[in-house]
Amino acid sequence: MLTIENLHVAVDGRSILSGFDLDVGPGEVHAIMGPNGSGKSTLSYVLAGRDGYDVTAGRVQLDGQDLLAMAPEERAAAGLFLAFQYPVEIPGVANATFLRQSLNAVRKARGLDELDAMQFLKSARARMKLLGMTDEMLKRSVNTGFSGGEKKRNEVLQMTLLEPRLAILDETDSGLDVDALRIVADGVNGLRAPDRSFVVITHYQRLLDYIVPDRVHILARGRIVRSGGEDLAREVERTGYADYLAPAA
Amino acid sequence: MTAMAALPISTPIPAPIVTAVAGLGAPASLADGANGWRATALRRFAACGLPTRRLEAWKYTDLSSLQGIDFQPAAADLRLADDHPLPQLADQPGHRLVFADGVLQPALSACTPAAGLDVGRLADWLSAADAAAELGAAGEPSPMVALNAALASDGLRLSTAPGIAVDRPVELVFIGGLGEAATASHPRHRIELAAGSSATLIEVHAGGGDGCYLANHVGEITIGEHARLRHVIVQTEGATAYHIASRFVSVAADGRYEAFTLTASGRLTRNEVTVSLNGPGAACVLAGAYLLRDREHCDTTTIIEHRAPHTSCREVFKGVLDGASRGVFQGRIVVHRGAQKIDGHQLSKALLLSDAAEVDQKPELEIYADDVKCSHGAAAGQLDADELFYLRSRGIPEEQARRLLIEGFLVDVFDEVTDDAVRAALFAHARRWFAAPGGPQR
Ligand SMILES: Nc1ncnc2c1ncn2[C@@H]1O[C@H](COP(=O)(O)OP(=O)(O)O)[C@@H](O)[C@H]1O
Ligand SMILES: [Mg+2]
């Protein structure tokens, strides 16, 4: 479903990713762990199409399409979703307006009927209830004044509405208490399907108790330095990342 | 009846003065002479001529392009067809006066009499004995106001009786640029709210053809004790229109003036308002949005005079500038000696959509009292790249995402409009601007 080959990314002339490879099959959940500053968010932004990153080499394909050649909105339409580590606050734009325009833009691009205001509200409310969100969060400006936990729930809400083929969750667990973590994890698990894949970026093993990954990768020095099963996450939690930071002996 | 017939012509006036106003909408008959107060105003204008950028108040707005245009007054018998489409804002105004290039259109105007409300025309009153005293006495601090006094032929005269709440708005509709030739009009309005009364005045200014025109409005507004005026102004002037408005508002104790101006088109617009808060408890809210593209220019100049203690003013202006447009905000707040316990809040924000767009913002505080709470802020910026990316990453196409962000930038200034229906109508105008061909561009 997602194939990343030999990806090299630089920011302001500084190399962040160098020779990054990843292959995520349909229905799989892959976890990427790594120390702070190792390039996890850089990877997620490059996949989503944010400006300011120079891809100096490599290829990324989503369902056989050249992802890097597409505009951010085309990637979303093609089924890519990124839950931001730091969701952006947009004062003045009501969350409901944003969610509906987003959902309808994606539906239109996928050849589906657009939802009217009532249909949208029904759909959003049902999902919000599962995520423990109140109606009032539709009226507020996008992420503006939301607590850390509310922002992350709003990200998961968008994910459940947009029904992506491939969802990347960038530290969606950070800043969440255990109850919120469980709600968010339930949201993700409820979406798991044979034709939907996840890349879960996390700093801690904790989230992976709730969202059990098929593969765990360690990102350090610009590439994946080790891959394994879910046990690898527990091992890293014990030993830390220090071993991976120095060039391999 | 022609409007100019009401103008008693008498003393011959010197040729240089006639030359100074020629091409600015002066009637040909002016060369034969003018009576006392017109002549005084003419002399005052001729002495300074059109404002230039050397004048502090006109530093950022250049009227020199007016000089090359030969503006004539519209024919006094100019009549629009009875089914001429009318730009309008109010749903059910109690009164609607329609002017075409400054000439009243009786067939398109309608009035529902209301107790305690007196609505009339300047033209009907010009020949009255007190006209000379009143128009001649006006301070005429600016050349454009003097020009208006010299050439004004019509406009609104509105007054209320004490304690009357006028529930349906009075709407003025000005349609400009109807003819082939360049046309100038100098409408003059006088609004007087007696103590304890309230009213809503709506002005709609729109281009009605391709003709070039100058609309040089002057408004004199007096708000009595505990009286309240809501004033809504929408400007969707033609692409070659010059709109210059000078308003003078005086507010008595516990009176309130609330104005909202939406400028959505016009080659050059200048909205200047001077509010004098004369008694304790007098308050004003000045708010507005301007949406500019191409080479449009919009100047908002406000002068708030706190002349009494316990007076307050709130100003919020937001501009969206595309193309090579230019915005100006000059906000002066004067707190006079002894005017303690003053609340002043001023905010001016501009969103620049293109590299060629520019805004000049100049807050100016002059405070001669010590117990004063005044805040002011001015900011100019571009669309936020992170916000744009966030929206696009959710599948929203770039143009749509930009529109959403522009709306988000603007929306809260419309909260200053207290009437829900009027606010919705104004916002719909703003939306139309986004949807218009060519903009907002990248
Ligand atoms: N937009 C940017 N401008 C400059 N440096 C950046 C930018 N984005 C990321 N970096 C740098 O790239 C490196 C990787 O950052 P990031 O991808 O955020 O790491 P992680 O998410 O793993 O903590 C860091 O050294 C960070 O400072
Ligand atoms: Mg990160």
PDB file of C-alpha atoms and ligand atoms in Angstrom, chain A residues 11-12 14 16 35-42 53 85, ligand 1:
ATOM      1  CA  VAL A  11      15.720  21.057   5.526  1.00  0.00           C
ATOM      2  CA  ASP A  12      17.618  24.288   4.918  1.00  0.00           C
ATOM      3  CA  ARG A  14      20.665  19.970   6.450  1.00  0.00           C
ATOM      4  CA  ILE A  16      17.290  14.878   8.094  1.00  0.00           C
ATOM      5  CA  PRO A  35      14.498   9.722  19.763  1.00  0.00           C
ATOM      6  CA  ASN A  36      13.489  13.373  19.697  1.00  0.00           C
ATOM      7  CA  GLY A  37      14.711  15.113  16.600  1.00  0.00           C
ATOM      8  CA  SER A  38      15.304  11.908  14.673  1.00  0.00           C
ATOM      9  CA  GLY A  39      13.022  13.015  11.865  1.00  0.00           C
ATOM     10  CA  LYS A  40       9.701  11.348  12.643  1.00  0.00           C
ATOM     11  CA  SER A  41       7.644  14.473  12.092  1.00  0.00           C
ATOM     12  CA  THR A  42       9.755  15.349   9.070  1.00  0.00           C
ATOM     13  CA  TYR A  53      11.343  19.980   2.700  1.00  0.00           C
ATOM     14  CA  GLN A  85       1.693  16.094  16.316  1.00  0.00           C
TER      15      GLN A  85
HETATM   16  N1  LIG C   1      10.861  23.307   9.393  1.00  0.00           N
HETATM   17  C1  LIG C   1      12.050  23.043   9.948  1.00  0.00           C
HETATM   18  N2  LIG C   1      13.015  23.971   9.913  1.00  0.00           N
HETATM   19  C2  LIG C   1      14.215  23.718  10.454  1.00  0.00           C
HETATM   20  N3  LIG C   1      14.529  22.579  11.052  1.00  0.00           N
HETATM   21  C3  LIG C   1      13.607  21.620  11.121  1.00  0.00           C
HETATM   22  C4  LIG C   1      12.319  21.795  10.579  1.00  0.00           C
HETATM   23  N4  LIG C   1      11.610  20.681  10.791  1.00  0.00           N
HETATM   24  C5  LIG C   1      12.428  19.850  11.441  1.00  0.00           C
HETATM   25  N5  LIG C   1      13.642  20.380  11.642  1.00  0.00           N
HETATM   26  C6  LIG C   1      14.779  19.728  12.288  1.00  0.00           C
HETATM   27  O1  LIG C   1      14.845  18.449  11.757  1.00  0.00           O
HETATM   28  C7  LIG C   1      15.145  17.505  12.775  1.00  0.00           C
HETATM   29  C8  LIG C   1      14.057  16.472  12.871  1.00  0.00           C
HETATM   30  O2  LIG C   1      12.899  17.065  13.469  1.00  0.00           O
HETATM   31  P1  LIG C   1      11.536  16.271  13.606  1.00  0.00           P
HETATM   32  O3  LIG C   1      11.211  15.650  12.313  1.00  0.00           O
HETATM   33  O4  LIG C   1      10.558  17.202  14.167  1.00  0.00           O
HETATM   34  O5  LIG C   1      11.922  15.166  14.659  1.00  0.00           O
HETATM   35  P2  LIG C   1      11.003  14.277  15.579  1.00  0.00           P
HETATM   36  O6  LIG C   1       9.591  14.403  15.117  1.00  0.00           O
HETATM   37  O7  LIG C   1      11.531  12.915  15.395  1.00  0.00           O
HETATM   38  O8  LIG C   1      11.209  14.751  16.980  1.00  0.00           O
HETATM   39  C9  LIG C   1      15.358  18.301  14.044  1.00  0.00           C
HETATM   40  O9  LIG C   1      16.724  18.534  14.202  1.00  0.00           O
HETATM   41  C10 LIG C   1      14.620  19.581  13.770  1.00  0.00           C
HETATM   42  O10 LIG C   1      15.199  20.611  14.497  1.00  0.00           O
END
